[in-house]
Tab-separated table of C-alpha atoms and ligand atoms in Angstrom:
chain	number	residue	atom	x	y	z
A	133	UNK	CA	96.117	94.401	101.236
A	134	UNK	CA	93.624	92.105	102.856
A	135	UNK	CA	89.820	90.987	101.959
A	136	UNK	CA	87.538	90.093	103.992
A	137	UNK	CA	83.985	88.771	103.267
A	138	UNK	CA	80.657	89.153	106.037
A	139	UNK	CA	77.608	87.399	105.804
A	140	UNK	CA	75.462	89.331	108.364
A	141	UNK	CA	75.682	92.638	110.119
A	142	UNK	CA	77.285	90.507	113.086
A	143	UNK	CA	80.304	89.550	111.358
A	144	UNK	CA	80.903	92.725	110.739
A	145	UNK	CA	80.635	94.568	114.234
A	146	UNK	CA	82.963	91.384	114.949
A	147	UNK	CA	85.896	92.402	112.451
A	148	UNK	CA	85.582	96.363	113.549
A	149	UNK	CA	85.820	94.278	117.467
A	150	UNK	CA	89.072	92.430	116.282
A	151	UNK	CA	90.851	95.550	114.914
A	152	UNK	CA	90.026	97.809	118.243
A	153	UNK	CA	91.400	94.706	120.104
A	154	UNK	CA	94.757	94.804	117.774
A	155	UNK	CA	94.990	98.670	118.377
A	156	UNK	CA	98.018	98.584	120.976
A	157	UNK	CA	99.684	96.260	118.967
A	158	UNK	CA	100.029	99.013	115.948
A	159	UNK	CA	103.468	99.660	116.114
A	160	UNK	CA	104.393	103.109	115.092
A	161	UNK	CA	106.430	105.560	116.532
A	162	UNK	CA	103.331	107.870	116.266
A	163	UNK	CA	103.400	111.536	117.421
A	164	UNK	CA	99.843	112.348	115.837
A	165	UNK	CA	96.529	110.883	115.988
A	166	UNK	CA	95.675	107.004	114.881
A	167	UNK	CA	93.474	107.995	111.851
A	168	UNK	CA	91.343	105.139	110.097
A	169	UNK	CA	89.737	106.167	106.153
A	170	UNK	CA	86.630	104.583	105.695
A	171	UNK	CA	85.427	104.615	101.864
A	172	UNK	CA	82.678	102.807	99.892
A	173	UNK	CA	79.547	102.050	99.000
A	174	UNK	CA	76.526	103.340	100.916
A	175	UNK	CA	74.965	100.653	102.816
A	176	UNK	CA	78.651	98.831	102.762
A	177	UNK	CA	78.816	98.726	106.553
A	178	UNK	CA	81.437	101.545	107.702
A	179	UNK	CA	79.014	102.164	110.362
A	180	UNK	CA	78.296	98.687	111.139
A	181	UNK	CA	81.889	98.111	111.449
A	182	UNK	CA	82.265	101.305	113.652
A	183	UNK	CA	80.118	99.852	116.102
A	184	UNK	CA	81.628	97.064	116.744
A	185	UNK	CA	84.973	99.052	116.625
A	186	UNK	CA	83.891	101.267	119.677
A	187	UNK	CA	82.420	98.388	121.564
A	188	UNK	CA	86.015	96.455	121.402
A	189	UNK	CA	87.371	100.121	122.929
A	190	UNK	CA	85.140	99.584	125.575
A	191	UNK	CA	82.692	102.535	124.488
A	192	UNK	CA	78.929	101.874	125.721
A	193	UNK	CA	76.903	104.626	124.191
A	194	UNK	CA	76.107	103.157	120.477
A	195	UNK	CA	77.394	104.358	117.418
A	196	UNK	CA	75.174	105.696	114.976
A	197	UNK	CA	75.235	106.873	111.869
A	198	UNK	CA	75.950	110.870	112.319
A	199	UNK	CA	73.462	112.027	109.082
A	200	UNK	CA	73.127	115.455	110.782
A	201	UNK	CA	76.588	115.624	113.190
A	202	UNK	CA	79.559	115.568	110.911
A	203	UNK	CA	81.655	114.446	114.289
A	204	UNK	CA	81.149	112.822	117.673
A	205	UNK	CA	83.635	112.428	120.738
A	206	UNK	CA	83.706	109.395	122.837
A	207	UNK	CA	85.982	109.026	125.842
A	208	UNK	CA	87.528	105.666	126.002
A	209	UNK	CA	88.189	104.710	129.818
A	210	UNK	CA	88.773	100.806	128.710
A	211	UNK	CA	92.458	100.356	130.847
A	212	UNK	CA	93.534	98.116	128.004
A	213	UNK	CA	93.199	100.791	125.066
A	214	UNK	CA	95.372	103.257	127.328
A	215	UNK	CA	96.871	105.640	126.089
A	216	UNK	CA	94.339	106.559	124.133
A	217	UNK	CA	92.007	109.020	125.538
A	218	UNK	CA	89.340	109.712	122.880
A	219	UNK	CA	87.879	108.081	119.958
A	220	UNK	CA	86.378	110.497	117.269
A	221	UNK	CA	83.166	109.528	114.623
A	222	UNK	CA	83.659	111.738	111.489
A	223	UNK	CA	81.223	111.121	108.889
A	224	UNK	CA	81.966	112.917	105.641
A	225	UNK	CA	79.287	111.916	103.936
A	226	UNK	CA	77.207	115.477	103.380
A	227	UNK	CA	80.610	117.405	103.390
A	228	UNK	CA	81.337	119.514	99.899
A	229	UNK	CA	84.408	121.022	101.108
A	230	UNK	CA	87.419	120.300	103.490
A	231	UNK	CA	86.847	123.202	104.909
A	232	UNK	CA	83.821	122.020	106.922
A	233	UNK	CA	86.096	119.578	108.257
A	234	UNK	CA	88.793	121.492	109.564
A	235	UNK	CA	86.203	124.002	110.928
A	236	UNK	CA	85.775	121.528	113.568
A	237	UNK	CA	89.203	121.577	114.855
A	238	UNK	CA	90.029	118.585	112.981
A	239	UNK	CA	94.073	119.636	112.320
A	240	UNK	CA	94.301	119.753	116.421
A	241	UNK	CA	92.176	116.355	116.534
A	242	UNK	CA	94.388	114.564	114.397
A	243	UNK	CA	97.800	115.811	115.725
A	244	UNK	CA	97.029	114.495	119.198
A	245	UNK	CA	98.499	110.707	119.915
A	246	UNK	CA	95.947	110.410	122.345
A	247	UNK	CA	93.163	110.276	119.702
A	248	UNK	CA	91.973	107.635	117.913
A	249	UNK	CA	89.912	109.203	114.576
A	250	UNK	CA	87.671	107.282	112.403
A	251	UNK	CA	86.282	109.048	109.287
A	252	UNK	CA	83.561	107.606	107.083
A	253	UNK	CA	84.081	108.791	103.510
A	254	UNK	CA	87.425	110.279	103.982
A	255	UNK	CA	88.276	109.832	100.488
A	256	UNK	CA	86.305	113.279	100.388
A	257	UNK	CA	88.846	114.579	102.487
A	258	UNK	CA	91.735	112.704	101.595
A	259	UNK	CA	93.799	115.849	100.555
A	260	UNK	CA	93.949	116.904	104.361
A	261	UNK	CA	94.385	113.162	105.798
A	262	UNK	CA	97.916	111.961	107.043
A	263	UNK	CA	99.849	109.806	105.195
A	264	UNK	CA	100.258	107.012	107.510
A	265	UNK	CA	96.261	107.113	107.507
A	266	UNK	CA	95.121	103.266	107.330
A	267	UNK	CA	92.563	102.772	104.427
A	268	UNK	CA	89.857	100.126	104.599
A	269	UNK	CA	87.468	99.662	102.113
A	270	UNK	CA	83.522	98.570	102.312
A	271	UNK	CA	81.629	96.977	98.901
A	272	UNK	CA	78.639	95.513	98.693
A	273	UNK	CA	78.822	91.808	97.185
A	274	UNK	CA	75.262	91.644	97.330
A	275	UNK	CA	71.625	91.143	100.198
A	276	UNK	CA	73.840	90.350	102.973
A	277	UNK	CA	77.535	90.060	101.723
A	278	UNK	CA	80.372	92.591	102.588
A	279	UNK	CA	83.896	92.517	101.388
A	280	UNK	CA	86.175	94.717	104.151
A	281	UNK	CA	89.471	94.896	102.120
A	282	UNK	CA	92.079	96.680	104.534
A	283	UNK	CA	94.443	98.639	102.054
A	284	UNK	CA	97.027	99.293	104.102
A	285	UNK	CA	99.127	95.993	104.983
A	286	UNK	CA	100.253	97.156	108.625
A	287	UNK	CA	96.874	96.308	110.311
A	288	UNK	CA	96.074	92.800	108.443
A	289	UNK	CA	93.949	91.016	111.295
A	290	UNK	CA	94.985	87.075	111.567
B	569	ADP	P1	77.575	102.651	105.597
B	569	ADP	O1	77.930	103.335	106.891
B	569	ADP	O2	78.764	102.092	104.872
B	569	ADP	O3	76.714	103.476	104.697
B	569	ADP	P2	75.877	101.009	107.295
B	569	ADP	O4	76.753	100.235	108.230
B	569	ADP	O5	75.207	102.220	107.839
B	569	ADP	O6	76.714	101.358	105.978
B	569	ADP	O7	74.746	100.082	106.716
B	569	ADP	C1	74.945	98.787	106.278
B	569	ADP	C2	73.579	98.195	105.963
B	569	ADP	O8	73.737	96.945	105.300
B	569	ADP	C3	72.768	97.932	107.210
B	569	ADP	O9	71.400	98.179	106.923
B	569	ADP	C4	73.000	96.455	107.468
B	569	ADP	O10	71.930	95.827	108.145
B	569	ADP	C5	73.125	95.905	106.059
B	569	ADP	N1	74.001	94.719	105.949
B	569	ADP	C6	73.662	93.582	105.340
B	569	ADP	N2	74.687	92.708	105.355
B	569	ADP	C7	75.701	93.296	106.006
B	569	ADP	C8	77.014	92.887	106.337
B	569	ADP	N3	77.511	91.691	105.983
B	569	ADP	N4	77.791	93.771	107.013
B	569	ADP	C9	77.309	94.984	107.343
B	569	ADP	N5	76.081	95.441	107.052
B	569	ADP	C10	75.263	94.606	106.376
B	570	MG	MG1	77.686	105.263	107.604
């Protein structure tokens, strides 16, 4: 486990920049989908991050926060972040029950090693997450300040 404390919005969209740039460097012998949990407080910056997660893959259309999609596609073409094909937005925020999740496809989504899959608020849906899913965890310190705390040791940025 690994904190990390932002100032601004910036610093933020940085860290979620330095983690899609560390992305080929996951070593796994993965035949499923590289799933990130997002969890925390509202306001804590999971989306904030995201952005500056989708920019590092080289994704130009912005990131926003999905209030009324639960899930968006993006193709990544970035030569770098082959072989992955597709980055996925989940937001469970307004979801009561898996169900509405794996409506979607999402069992498919997340068996594929070609997908990358982000979920904000996956502890929601934890109970139909992978186990190798990597956690990382958004507070609110206070106006301005974040602590990012990445749960699972394996993707500690230096
Ligand atoms: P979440 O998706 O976790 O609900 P958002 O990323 O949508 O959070 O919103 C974070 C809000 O907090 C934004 O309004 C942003 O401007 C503000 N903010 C203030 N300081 C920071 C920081 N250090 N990192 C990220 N967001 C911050
Ligand atoms: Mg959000």
């Amino acid at each position: 486990m690994i904190e990390y404390i932002t100032n601004y919005p910036s610093q933020t969209k940085k860290l979620g920049g330095i983690l899609a740039n560390k992305i080929t460097k996951i070593k796994s012998k993965r035949e499923d989908a590289l799933v990130f949990g997002l969890e925390g407080d509202l306001g804590g910056g999971k989306t904030t991050f995201l952005q500056g997660f989708a920019k590092g893959l080289g994704i130009k259309e912005k990131v926003l926060s999905p209030t009324f999609i639960l899930m968006k596609r993006f193709k990544i073409s970035h030569l770098a972040i082959k072989p992955f094909n597709y980055f996925y937005h989940i937001d469970c925020y307004r979801v009561q029950k898996t169900k509405e999740i794996l409506d979607l496809g999402f069992k498919k989504i997340i068996s594929d090693p070609k997908n990358i899959v982000v979920i904000e608020w996956a502890d929601k849906i934890r109970k139909i997450l992978p186990k190798d899913t990597f956690w990382v965890k958004f507070s609110i310190m206070n106006k301005g300040m974040r602590k990012i705390t990445f749960l699972t040791k394996s993707i500690v940025i230096k």
